[in-house]
Structure formats: C-alpha cells, structure tokens
XYZ file of C-alpha atoms in Angstrom:
672
model
C 0.000 0.000 0.000
C 1.314 3.426 -0.867
C 1.915 5.884 1.929
C -0.337 8.880 2.359
C 0.728 12.493 2.311
C 3.107 13.397 5.124
C 3.687 9.853 6.363
C 7.133 9.080 5.140
C 7.160 9.983 1.490
C 5.137 9.031 -1.520
C 5.540 5.419 -2.560
C 6.935 4.343 0.811
C 5.672 0.890 1.746
C 4.293 0.934 5.283
C 4.203 -1.991 7.681
C 1.330 -2.993 9.917
C 2.264 -1.659 13.385
C 1.188 -4.910 15.041
C 3.888 -6.975 13.312
C 6.481 -5.794 15.838
C 4.365 -6.919 18.821
C 4.838 -10.488 19.996
C 1.769 -12.660 19.582
C 0.465 -14.802 22.422
C -0.620 -18.234 21.139
C -1.557 -19.350 24.658
C -3.898 -16.514 25.624
C -5.071 -16.001 22.043
C -4.843 -19.346 20.224
C -7.034 -18.168 17.318
C -5.653 -14.696 16.540
C -2.534 -14.233 18.652
C -3.765 -10.732 19.409
C -4.039 -9.074 22.800
C -4.609 -5.589 24.127
C -1.174 -4.398 22.982
C -2.103 -4.885 19.318
C -5.378 -3.036 19.811
C -3.672 -0.082 21.470
C -1.037 0.034 18.743
C -3.656 0.126 15.983
C -5.688 2.765 17.831
C -2.645 5.006 18.339
C -1.556 4.549 14.731
C -4.979 5.324 13.245
C -5.312 8.408 15.439
C -1.770 9.523 14.633
C -2.385 9.161 10.889
C -5.474 11.370 11.174
C -3.660 14.013 13.244
C -0.940 14.329 10.610
C -3.554 16.196 8.588
C -4.773 18.399 11.459
C -5.608 22.079 11.118
C -3.901 24.672 13.396
C -6.539 24.345 16.139
C -7.327 20.700 15.378
C -11.046 21.072 14.625
C -10.840 20.924 10.818
C -8.378 18.242 9.699
C -8.144 17.945 5.917
C -7.641 14.380 4.773
C -7.465 13.263 1.186
C -10.676 11.871 -0.197
C -14.184 12.852 -1.139
C -15.922 16.018 0.029
C -19.710 15.892 0.096
C -22.021 18.711 -0.921
C -22.017 19.913 2.699
C -18.459 21.163 2.276
C -15.049 20.680 3.823
C -15.960 22.061 7.267
C -18.515 19.311 7.675
C -15.939 16.689 6.662
C -13.372 18.027 9.116
C -15.964 18.045 11.914
C -16.849 14.471 11.026
C -13.210 13.371 11.119
C -12.877 14.782 14.647
C -16.235 13.541 15.960
C -15.754 10.035 14.663
C -12.095 9.592 15.485
C -12.970 10.750 19.024
C -14.949 7.493 19.251
C -11.580 5.759 18.897
C -9.645 8.081 21.176
C -12.174 8.044 24.034
C -11.837 4.380 25.039
C -8.069 4.590 24.603
C -8.047 7.553 27.008
C -10.508 6.010 29.460
C -8.956 2.568 29.749
C -5.251 3.407 29.862
C -3.610 2.088 33.030
C -1.303 5.105 33.030
C -3.047 8.341 32.031
C 0.366 9.936 31.772
C 1.353 7.629 28.918
C 2.620 9.878 26.102
C 0.157 8.572 23.493
C -2.775 9.047 25.862
C -1.639 12.561 26.722
C -1.467 13.386 23.002
C -5.022 12.141 22.517
C -6.275 14.111 25.527
C -4.599 17.321 24.437
C -5.708 17.075 20.818
C -9.395 16.327 21.423
C -9.713 18.870 24.229
C -8.312 21.510 21.897
C -10.318 20.387 18.838
C -13.625 20.240 20.708
C -13.170 23.750 22.026
C -12.154 25.129 18.622
C -15.079 23.469 16.854
C -17.727 24.578 19.343
C -16.436 28.158 19.786
C -18.971 30.476 18.159
C -17.281 32.839 15.729
C -13.976 30.976 15.981
C -11.719 30.392 12.982
C -12.483 26.650 13.037
C -16.092 26.704 14.195
C -18.147 23.724 13.076
C -21.444 24.259 11.252
C -24.424 24.144 13.594
C -26.983 21.582 12.535
C -30.518 22.319 11.374
C -33.577 20.158 11.908
C -34.359 17.451 9.370
C -37.321 19.114 7.721
C -37.613 19.684 3.966
C -36.584 21.945 2.430
C -33.329 21.832 4.366
C -31.863 25.201 5.273
C -28.417 24.010 6.299
C -26.347 21.005 7.349
C -27.944 18.171 9.323
C -24.888 15.980 9.857
C -23.726 18.126 12.767
C -26.453 16.309 14.741
C -24.687 13.012 14.026
C -21.351 14.322 15.236
C -22.973 15.805 18.336
C -24.069 12.254 19.158
C -20.609 10.826 18.556
C -18.993 13.547 20.654
C -21.522 13.066 23.457
C -20.957 9.305 23.428
C -17.190 9.795 23.520
C -17.349 12.432 26.254
C -19.355 9.988 28.356
C -16.790 7.226 27.848
C -13.816 9.510 28.651
C -15.542 11.940 31.025
C -13.372 11.174 34.071
C -10.221 12.149 32.181
C -11.263 14.610 29.477
C -14.459 16.358 30.604
C -13.260 16.636 34.174
C -10.069 18.287 32.949
C -11.901 21.177 31.291
C -12.577 24.463 33.006
C -16.175 25.314 33.830
C -16.459 27.924 31.023
C -15.079 25.319 28.593
C -17.619 22.738 29.762
C -20.443 25.247 29.342
C -19.305 26.062 25.806
C -19.362 22.411 24.719
C -22.606 21.774 26.612
C -24.260 24.645 24.754
C -23.238 23.174 21.417
C -24.598 19.762 22.408
C -27.841 21.282 23.713
C -28.443 22.993 20.373
C -28.334 19.621 18.619
C -30.336 17.846 21.316
C -33.274 20.099 20.356
C -33.235 19.157 16.660
C -35.954 17.102 15.005
C -34.435 14.316 12.930
C -35.191 11.658 10.327
C -37.371 8.674 11.256
C -34.622 6.091 11.592
C -31.532 5.571 13.765
C -31.110 9.379 13.700
C -33.714 9.495 16.468
C -30.925 8.444 18.824
C -28.529 11.268 17.905
C -30.267 14.059 19.847
C -30.782 11.487 22.601
C -27.028 11.005 22.938
C -26.497 14.740 23.341
C -29.262 14.977 25.938
C -28.115 11.819 27.721
C -24.601 13.131 28.225
C -25.904 16.471 29.465
C -28.053 14.618 31.987
C -25.092 12.507 33.113
C -23.057 15.612 34.024
C -26.007 17.559 35.511
C -26.271 20.148 32.728
C -29.514 21.908 31.783
C -31.872 19.651 29.773
C -35.117 21.606 30.093
C -37.357 21.343 27.019
C -35.562 18.337 25.518
C -37.400 15.224 24.331
C -35.019 12.288 24.046
C -37.282 9.860 25.923
C -39.765 10.186 23.067
C -37.027 9.464 20.519
C -35.776 6.422 22.401
C -39.324 5.046 22.667
C -39.724 5.395 18.898
C -36.598 3.366 18.227
C -37.611 0.711 20.757
C -40.951 0.400 18.922
C -39.088 -0.762 15.802
C -37.905 -3.941 17.490
C -38.398 -7.086 15.400
C -37.030 -9.903 17.565
C -33.878 -11.985 18.103
C -32.134 -8.736 19.108
C -32.754 -6.955 15.781
C -34.418 -3.646 14.976
C -35.566 -2.354 11.632
C -34.049 1.056 10.915
C -37.233 3.076 10.914
C -40.468 2.500 8.992
C -38.563 1.092 6.015
C -37.705 -2.588 6.309
C -33.988 -1.796 6.419
C -32.033 -4.274 8.533
C -28.251 -4.105 8.658
C -25.203 -3.208 10.765
C -26.862 0.002 11.933
C -28.141 -2.304 14.656
C -24.537 -2.877 15.720
C -22.943 0.529 15.296
C -25.787 2.895 16.196
C -28.962 1.388 17.609
C -27.601 -0.980 20.259
C -24.576 1.104 21.378
C -26.555 4.324 21.655
C -29.424 2.638 23.509
C -26.823 1.057 25.804
C -25.325 4.483 26.447
C -28.718 6.164 26.894
C -29.828 3.831 29.675
C -26.457 4.206 31.408
C -26.213 7.986 31.013
C -29.730 8.478 32.381
C -29.275 5.972 35.223
C -32.074 3.833 33.795
C -30.287 0.489 33.438
C -32.419 -1.100 36.157
C -35.746 0.235 34.898
C -38.037 -2.181 33.011
C -36.983 -0.497 29.757
C -33.301 -0.759 30.620
C -33.603 -4.433 31.542
C -35.551 -5.108 28.359
C -32.726 -3.606 26.339
C -30.175 -5.795 28.142
C -32.164 -8.839 27.031
C -32.338 -7.579 23.470
C -28.610 -6.831 23.446
C -27.940 -10.367 24.685
C -30.008 -11.851 21.860
C -28.337 -9.595 19.320
C -24.829 -10.753 20.222
C -25.992 -14.358 19.974
C -27.128 -13.892 16.385
C -24.550 -11.350 15.157
C -21.720 -13.674 16.215
C -22.826 -15.916 13.343
C -22.094 -13.116 10.833
C -18.309 -13.412 11.216
C -16.275 -15.900 9.187
C -13.530 -18.047 10.663
C -10.880 -15.717 9.177
C -12.538 -12.626 10.691
C -14.340 -11.471 7.543
C -17.609 -9.662 8.205
C -20.798 -10.397 6.296
C -20.928 -7.778 3.525
C -24.525 -6.490 3.571
C -26.265 -3.157 4.132
C -25.277 0.469 3.756
C -22.409 2.507 5.222
C -20.112 -0.515 5.180
C -17.095 1.778 5.108
C -17.512 1.958 8.910
C -15.949 -1.518 9.044
C -14.986 -2.329 12.662
C -17.906 -0.275 13.997
C -19.798 -3.572 13.684
C -18.008 -4.681 16.871
C -19.484 -1.997 19.124
C -22.484 -3.971 20.365
C -20.271 -6.881 21.426
C -18.174 -4.589 23.626
C -21.305 -2.936 25.078
C -22.788 -6.310 25.970
C -19.530 -7.550 27.467
C -19.110 -4.449 29.627
C -22.686 -4.847 30.891
C -22.544 -8.560 31.598
C -25.336 -8.937 29.047
C -23.504 -10.787 26.286
C -24.419 -14.216 24.964
C -20.674 -14.701 24.408
C -17.987 -15.425 26.947
C -15.266 -12.763 27.351
C -12.884 -15.045 25.467
C -15.307 -15.349 22.571
C -15.832 -11.590 22.493
C -12.104 -10.902 22.176
C -11.619 -13.709 19.665
C -14.387 -12.250 17.488
C -13.237 -8.641 17.790
C -9.541 -9.414 17.297
C -10.378 -11.629 14.340
C -12.262 -8.819 12.627
C -9.702 -6.091 13.325
C -6.730 -8.271 12.377
C -8.477 -9.248 9.133
C -8.915 -5.591 8.162
C -5.363 -4.585 9.083
C -3.942 -7.611 7.265
C -5.733 -6.343 4.164
C -4.048 -2.935 4.592
C -6.880 -0.955 6.176
C -5.385 2.017 8.021
C -1.827 0.858 7.400
C 0.439 3.845 6.791
C -2.369 6.217 5.824
C -5.736 7.495 7.088
C -8.790 5.308 6.681
C -10.318 5.402 3.204
C -13.821 5.114 1.822
C -14.103 1.439 0.956
C -13.881 -2.053 2.409
C -10.372 -3.479 2.186
C -9.055 -1.125 -0.476
C -10.471 2.286 -1.261
C -13.695 1.798 -3.222
C -16.079 4.734 -3.332
C -18.813 3.099 -5.477
C -19.904 1.052 -2.438
C -20.364 4.235 -0.385
C -23.321 6.562 -0.043
C -23.567 10.190 -1.132
C -23.374 11.306 2.498
C -19.940 9.711 3.026
C -16.920 12.023 3.021
C -13.272 11.696 3.998
C -14.035 11.667 7.727
C -16.829 9.098 7.556
C -14.746 5.904 7.870
C -13.622 6.907 11.356
C -16.914 5.687 12.787
C -14.843 2.486 12.835
C -13.564 3.836 16.153
C -16.700 2.841 18.069
C -15.599 -0.738 17.475
C -12.643 -0.110 19.831
C -14.951 0.446 22.804
C -13.419 -2.553 24.581
C -10.316 -0.481 25.279
C -12.372 1.507 27.804
C -12.300 -1.560 30.026
C -9.109 -1.966 32.076
C -6.428 -4.412 31.031
C -7.470 -6.609 33.959
C -11.017 -7.082 32.614
C -11.972 -10.637 31.595
C -12.333 -9.544 27.970
C -8.566 -8.962 27.938
C -7.409 -11.733 30.278
C -9.605 -14.694 29.304
C -8.342 -17.239 26.799
C -9.872 -16.919 23.346
C -12.691 -19.354 22.667
C -14.186 -20.609 19.409
C -16.926 -18.814 17.512
C -19.708 -20.533 15.548
C -17.746 -20.405 12.264
C -14.682 -21.948 13.992
C -16.696 -25.063 14.788
C -17.660 -25.858 11.195
C -21.138 -25.951 9.724
C -24.133 -24.190 11.228
C -27.530 -22.917 10.141
C -29.217 -20.096 12.053
C -32.722 -18.972 11.060
C -33.642 -15.423 12.133
C -37.386 -15.581 11.632
C -38.280 -12.004 12.715
C -35.624 -10.602 10.366
C -36.293 -12.790 7.334
C -32.739 -14.157 7.160
C -31.059 -17.531 7.374
C -27.313 -17.546 8.165
C -25.302 -20.574 7.162
C -21.660 -21.646 7.362
C -19.753 -24.674 6.110
C -16.389 -26.277 6.819
C -14.666 -23.641 4.650
C -15.431 -20.996 7.307
C -17.366 -18.751 4.893
C -20.706 -17.413 6.168
C -23.624 -17.011 3.785
C -26.951 -15.237 4.202
C -30.248 -15.980 2.496
C -31.980 -12.591 2.450
C -35.761 -12.601 2.446
C -36.339 -9.797 4.906
C -34.387 -6.620 4.212
C -35.029 -4.480 1.142
C -34.561 -0.780 2.120
C -36.720 -0.055 -0.906
C -39.555 2.269 -1.760
C -41.809 2.230 -4.793
C -40.877 2.872 -7.487
C -37.253 1.746 -7.560
C -35.028 3.010 -10.353
C -31.403 3.236 -11.390
C -31.201 6.827 -10.157
C -32.621 6.099 -6.702
C -31.347 4.223 -3.652
C -27.852 3.798 -5.006
C -27.008 1.614 -2.052
C -29.763 -0.838 -3.023
C -27.424 -3.657 -4.160
C -26.495 -4.096 -0.507
C -30.129 -4.916 0.370
C -31.861 -6.176 -2.762
C -29.988 -9.441 -3.355
C -31.191 -12.929 -2.452
C -27.815 -13.791 -0.933
C -24.780 -12.193 0.705
C -21.613 -13.609 2.224
C -18.488 -12.756 4.169
C -16.267 -13.249 1.111
C -18.282 -11.663 -1.691
C -19.796 -8.245 -2.329
C -22.679 -7.253 -4.604
C -21.814 -5.602 -7.876
C -21.999 -1.813 -8.092
C -22.061 0.650 -10.995
C -22.592 -1.225 -14.275
C -22.925 -4.530 -12.416
C -25.784 -3.085 -10.353
C -27.465 -1.671 -13.452
C -27.284 -5.105 -15.106
C -28.790 -6.698 -11.964
C -27.295 -10.183 -12.293
C -25.442 -11.341 -9.172
C -27.552 -13.125 -6.526
C -30.653 -11.990 -8.362
C -33.560 -13.373 -10.388
C -34.773 -11.106 -13.175
C -37.326 -10.959 -15.944
C -35.867 -9.314 -19.051
C -37.275 -6.873 -21.563
C -36.604 -7.078 -25.309
C -33.277 -5.219 -24.899
C -32.130 -7.538 -22.093
C -32.668 -5.107 -19.201
C -33.401 -6.971 -15.980
C -36.208 -6.343 -13.519
C -35.596 -5.105 -9.968
C -36.665 -7.001 -6.872
C -38.014 -3.815 -5.228
C -39.978 -3.778 -1.971
C -40.884 -7.186 -0.573
C -44.599 -7.890 -0.443
C -44.268 -10.686 2.111
C -41.605 -12.777 3.813
C -41.411 -15.974 5.862
C -38.755 -18.029 7.617
C -39.793 -21.496 8.766
C -37.051 -23.655 10.183
C -34.141 -23.561 7.744
C -36.304 -22.401 4.824
C -36.700 -18.739 3.911
C -38.962 -17.184 1.311
C -40.366 -13.900 0.044
C -42.656 -12.425 -2.583
C -41.889 -9.413 -4.746
C -43.481 -7.654 -7.710
C -40.717 -7.151 -10.304
C -40.134 -3.654 -11.643
C -38.745 -2.648 -15.006
C -37.878 0.961 -15.810
C -39.451 2.173 -12.547
C -42.776 0.471 -13.255
C -44.153 -2.678 -11.698
C -44.886 -5.421 -14.197
C -48.702 -5.672 -14.194
C -50.141 -9.021 -13.205
C -46.682 -10.366 -12.348
C -45.189 -11.649 -9.082
C -42.242 -13.801 -8.080
C -42.192 -16.047 -5.032
C -38.746 -17.320 -4.037
C -37.783 -19.949 -1.465
C -34.196 -20.732 -0.427
C -33.070 -24.081 1.001
C -29.422 -24.556 1.943
C -26.885 -27.237 2.761
C -23.276 -26.342 3.574
C -21.630 -24.540 0.668
C -24.705 -24.839 -1.556
C -28.250 -23.594 -1.690
C -31.274 -24.128 -3.896
C -33.330 -21.126 -4.959
C -36.762 -22.007 -6.253
C -38.902 -19.378 -7.982
C -42.587 -19.327 -8.851
C -43.237 -16.752 -11.572
C -46.877 -15.750 -12.012
C -47.453 -13.689 -15.150
C -49.937 -13.193 -17.959
C -47.247 -13.257 -20.681
C -43.984 -15.122 -21.271
C -40.712 -13.448 -20.282
C -37.033 -14.154 -20.788
C -35.623 -14.845 -17.303
C -32.159 -14.815 -15.758
C -30.676 -16.272 -12.570
C -27.323 -15.027 -11.244
C -24.950 -16.591 -8.740
C -22.609 -14.902 -6.286
C -20.151 -12.354 -7.687
C -16.547 -13.437 -7.070
C -13.884 -10.712 -7.146
C -10.102 -10.516 -7.140
C -7.351 -8.049 -7.991
C -6.528 -10.125 -11.088
C -8.548 -11.795 -13.841
C -10.669 -14.694 -12.598
C -10.909 -18.192 -13.995
C -14.339 -18.869 -15.462
C -16.144 -21.638 -17.280
C -19.447 -22.650 -18.846
C -20.885 -26.172 -19.044
C -24.121 -27.700 -20.365
C -26.418 -26.572 -17.560
C -24.409 -23.989 -15.660
C -21.376 -21.763 -15.227
C -18.695 -20.920 -12.653
C -16.085 -18.316 -11.647
C -13.075 -18.721 -9.354
C -10.634 -16.305 -7.719
C -6.959 -16.911 -7.001
C -7.691 -17.652 -3.345
C -9.816 -20.616 -4.434
C -13.253 -19.141 -3.794
C -15.570 -20.488 -6.469
C -19.147 -19.501 -7.307
C -21.307 -21.660 -9.553
C -24.895 -21.902 -10.712
C -26.559 -25.057 -12.091
C -30.030 -25.265 -13.637
C -32.136 -27.961 -11.946
C -35.677 -27.367 -13.198
C -37.419 -24.987 -15.569
C -34.200 -23.875 -17.280
C -34.359 -26.346 -20.161
C -33.167 -25.284 -22.588
C -30.867 -23.057 -20.537
C -28.148 -20.722 -21.722
C -25.290 -20.375 -19.263
C -22.839 -17.495 -19.237
C -20.348 -15.593 -17.090
C -20.584 -11.815 -16.753
C -17.307 -9.986 -16.122
C -16.784 -6.485 -14.752
C -13.946 -4.147 -13.929
C -13.969 -1.824 -10.896
C -17.505 -2.809 -9.932
C -16.916 -4.789 -6.728
C -15.576 -3.861 -3.292
C -13.672 -7.143 -2.995
C -11.441 -6.590 -6.014
C -10.931 -4.810 -9.321
C -11.985 -7.835 -11.364
C -15.294 -9.597 -10.747
C -17.328 -12.283 -12.442
C -20.796 -13.743 -11.966
C -22.078 -17.051 -13.370
C -25.659 -16.957 -14.672
C -28.433 -18.905 -16.390
C -30.967 -17.648 -18.900
C -34.266 -19.258 -19.850
C -37.889 -18.357 -20.498
C -41.093 -18.398 -18.495
C -44.410 -19.599 -19.759
C -47.762 -17.907 -19.293
C -49.510 -18.392 -15.985
C -47.272 -20.208 -13.505
C -43.634 -21.157 -14.131
C -41.364 -22.902 -11.613
C -37.606 -22.426 -12.023
C -35.081 -24.030 -9.674
C -31.309 -23.527 -9.601
C -28.423 -24.738 -7.456
C -26.013 -22.064 -6.207
C -22.568 -22.947 -4.905
C -20.146 -20.698 -3.004
C -17.205 -22.825 -1.954
C -13.916 -21.752 -0.415
C -12.406 -25.117 -1.308
C -11.702 -24.136 -4.884
C -12.642 -27.368 -6.694
C -14.422 -26.995 -10.057
C -16.501 -30.129 -10.584
C -19.910 -29.676 -12.254
C -20.849 -33.318 -11.825
C -20.113 -33.194 -8.099
C -22.303 -30.101 -7.858
C -25.137 -31.885 -9.660
C -24.743 -34.914 -7.423
C -25.149 -32.821 -4.279
C -28.890 -32.479 -4.694
C -31.983 -33.953 -6.303
C -35.033 -31.781 -6.863
C -38.527 -33.110 -7.502
C -41.149 -30.666 -8.784
C -44.863 -31.468 -8.952
C -46.810 -28.392 -10.004
C -45.765 -25.816 -7.411
C -44.677 -28.423 -4.867
C -40.890 -28.794 -4.531
C -38.912 -31.465 -2.678
C -35.165 -30.980 -2.223
C -33.049 -34.025 -1.327
C -29.417 -33.364 -0.427
C -26.692 -35.970 -0.781
C -25.885 -35.309 2.885
C -29.205 -36.919 3.787
C -31.012 -33.704 4.619
C -34.197 -32.742 2.798
C -36.693 -29.910 2.497
C -40.212 -29.744 1.136
C -42.435 -26.768 0.370
C -45.218 -25.496 -1.885
C -44.205 -22.310 -3.693
C -47.854 -21.294 -4.021
C -48.506 -21.300 -0.275
C -45.160 -21.092 1.597
C -45.220 -17.278 1.788
C -48.731 -16.004 2.596
C -49.558 -12.728 0.863
C -52.541 -10.906 -0.641
C -51.999 -12.426 -4.090
C -52.671 -9.218 -6.029
C -49.561 -8.170 -8.000
C -49.262 -5.052 -10.076
C -52.024 -3.021 -8.432
C -52.848 0.365 -9.964
C -52.178 3.608 -8.076
C -54.319 6.720 -7.862
C -52.750 8.210 -10.990
C -52.954 4.996 -12.972
C -49.355 4.057 -12.170
C -48.454 0.464 -11.429
C -47.389 0.015 -7.797
C-alpha cells in the first residue's frame, strides 16, 4: 500500500504496526492478538489522522471525497468520529500519563473547544432540523451524538479536565443539537445522545425530548435482538454501530439500566450478540450487507457494550476472539496501514459508499474499539480466546423475525439468504437508492460483495430477473411478504422494469441450503412469457478470474480458491449459461465475475429451480455439484433431497402467505 501524504514519502511501503508486537498463542490461540495490538492500531490510526490536522485541530483535511455539505462538515466528522476511537483509549489506559494518551487528551480537548467556539476560525457548522426543504447542514447532529458518546466514555479524564467555562461552551453546542428534530430512523438516537450526556453531568436539559425518541426506536424492534431502521424494512449493521450502542449508552447515562426499559434492552442486546456472532467468518471477515459498510470495525461496538454490561451471549474469550479476528483481518488487508482510513472495504472503493460519506466518515470504525475503555485486567482482555460458531464448522441459524437464514460450512465462509431486508420504496429506479445492491440481493456472504455501478445496473449477481426485449433486468423492489420457517426462507416481490411494476406479475422465491450450496426455487406468475435470468454470487479478485461454462451452468473462481457456480435444476431447459465480467464494480477486487443462467417463463405459472454454490475449497466439478442435490417438482410443490441426507419440502404457491394481487394500480394509474 502506498503511503499517504506526510507519512514518510510518496511510494513508501508501510508496515502494519502490530507486526512488531509479539503474539500470544496461549492466551489467544485463534488470533494471537491481545490488548497491545489493539492499542497500537488505535494510536496509529489516530496519529495518521492528526498528521492532517488544522492549526486548532477542529478541521483536519484528509485526502478523499468532500460531500455537498463542504469541507468544514468533513473536518468536523473526522474529529467527531475519530474521538470514538480516542475516548476508550483515554478512558482505559492504566497510566493516564502515557505519552500517546496525553497526546489524545490534548488534541481532542483543543479540537472540541475550537469546533464549538462560536465565531472561531475553526467553528463547526451548527446543525438544522431534518425538515424539507433543508436550510443548512444536518450531519452536525450526528457528530454531536458521537462527541456526546465519547465524552461519556472519557468523562473522568477529558471532561473533568476542562474548566467550567469550557464545559459550558461544549454543553451549549450539544444542547443545540439535542433540540433538533431528525429523520425517522436511527437518527432518532442522535439528539438522545447529546441529551443523555448532558443529563449525566447535571447540565440543563429543560425542554428536551429524548425519551420520546428512544421510545420510537424501541418500537421498531423485530425480535432476536434486531431492529428495523425506521419505517422502512432496512435491517443491517446500523443495529450494531448505532442502535444498540446508543441505547446502551442512553440507559447508562440516564441511570435507567435497572428500569423495566433498561432491563428489556439488556435482554435484546444479549439476543443480538448471539445472532450477530454468526455473521463473522472463521478468518474474521464480516458479512458484507447493508449500507455505510465503510464503517468496518464499527460492527463490533455492540459486542463490547454487551460484554461491559454482563449482558452478552458470548464469553469474554469469545468476544475478544471475534473482535480481534475482525480487526486483524482488516489490518492484514491494509486498512489504516500507513495512511488514514479510506472510503471502501479493504481497499479504497467509493462506489460502495453513499452520497453522504466524506473523507471523515470511515472513522466511525472507532466505536468498534470500545473494549479499550475496560481496564487491562477485565476478563475480555485476560480470558483465553474461545471458538466462535464459524470456527466449529457448519451451522444454520434462522432469524425468523428478520427474514434471514445464516449458514456456514467447513470452509469458514458465512452465507446469508436474504428474504427480509429491502430498504426499498416504490418505485425503484437506477437513479434512486444507489445503495440498493447491498439490500436487494437474495444472498450475501463474508467473502463476496454485490456488484456496483454497471454490475448493479445489469442486476445479475444473486438476483432473479425478468428481461425486456433489450435484455434489461427487472428489480426485486420492496418485498410484499416474507417468511422463515425452520431452515427455509422465502419472500414475494413484484418485479419492476424501468421504474414500473410489471402488471399481473409476481415472483415467489424460497431458499433451502446445505453447507456450501443452496437451492433457490422461484414461482413466476405472469400473464405473458418473459425471458428470465438467474445469477450466482459475484466473485472478485485483484486479477482476472478463472471462469467456465458447461451444459447446464457456469462458474467463476478467484486466485484464493473461492468459487461460485450456478446449475439449472428445473425450468431452465433449454438453458443458456454465461459468465458476466466487470472491472472496478466490486468492493472485494478490481476484477469480478458472476455465473448466470438464462431461460424463459411460460404464461400463468412457471417454476424455475437452480443450485447455487459458493465454496472456499476451490474445486471446479460440475458433476459433483449436480450430485449434491436432487429436486422433484410437482406443479408448485418442490422437494429438495441433499446428498448429505437432509431434505426440504415446500409449496411455492402457499409457503409465503400474501394478498396475491400483483401489479395493483395507483391513484394516478401508475403500477405500484
């Protein structure tokens, strides 16, 4: 990785700072990592950011994208979010006089005062309420929450070291943002963080309304520890890096942990850690699904919150094994090595990011270091690492309230069948919801990413599409119904083409899995025949991939041995198999490829069944793939018999109950 500006010269190859720290195979038999590696990474990431600091510290200028809100907003964001990383490092240091800790204390004290000083040279923009038309910048409300959270974590060493006039200045800035009305999603918790901190230090909170906001978020609870992110059915890591940590902080800051609401949240946090632990691969890779994925290690925050509260479903050794596995995976891939954090996943990759992401955004990763706020003597740092679900081999975890089934095999890769999260509104089009590929697919995994840019426009990977005469594929759009029953998951959607629902048309899909493979069965109901296409997982690499086509399927394989394949089992005869290649359209690598099938529906009801393989073992053997499963179709009834001895049976016409009325007409005659 090339060095960034000011870090040793352009073209200088930087080394991961943890390589000079001895690993401990006894205490940490899975990762070798202990607290020393975490502190080294934290100090390095913070030091890299400070190399680009402004004179007073409040407006650092890193390389990277600037949003429409302007550079002052980006600088504020870099400070607010990196403070999430500095705060636990400050709070948990055994020696507060340690030089690195003193540097963090001095910098953030100075930056906070410069940013909140009205009329100052480095004053941050004050946020406006989230009401259209907007009259200013709203993201200041987000950073007020991050700063409040961080002040709470480090209050005994940073807040207490400020003079009373300095405290009042910062409190006034927080109070301004605590009054703001915000969007109907996780943003409801941002003013609550500002108010919660003010309450915790006995500042004036008259006229504030955070209890209402918290109650709204709690009303979005689905089950198994998961919340939907507002009225939309958007389910993703915002549960881990905003909803659970901020609720955890709210109940603590307001001394409400032992209230019925506080105890209820402890139970929900426990259940969340139990399920989210299944979203991490054996090598530490995180499941790649949902928006704002450039926050990376922020996904660890809920685990640290639960551990600190004694509410976790994991042992302290499992918590550290999971967290160290994730952080070491990112650093091994070069994240934050020798340069500030970038917009992307492993490498910089802006197409996976949202319009609201600027150069400071990735530093929300810092909330994933919350474990450093615990002392070095805490069990999370002294217990021996213990195995996670993916370390033990195969598992299947249905999350019925969410509409997901998580599955792992002996290769350590985790896969998700997605029949619950869509983050979609009607109509869906190429110019809307640009993050949609991270919600709209039938499957995600820890080692693949959905295609973006031209790959998203083509709508092939992990997708079933009906095609128009020019070959354009339909969108999945908002789900009409979803169901998880045991290890089976299914959903119904009305396909959309060119921002219009296809009248009289609906697709019901059911997924059944076994190890590295899954069967996706589709029931297409339509009043006219359509060309149809079924895509497998998109495999990506930094070099050209191996690919191949055979009689009834296709495959693609990366240099690390990860292979994706699709095989037609029913309804694809005659099928046309192909592999679709892209450049710079995937967060996992510059080159990507997706195997696919093409066929044709009939009129009325058509059943199409395909086998999908995602295997870290690397073997390309079409006959072995075919031999893994037998599918029997009788009308809409499907029976799946795996070579492992497992089986599944379902009726596509009845498995997912729904109203059965596709392509309804809206008030203006538009298809909905």
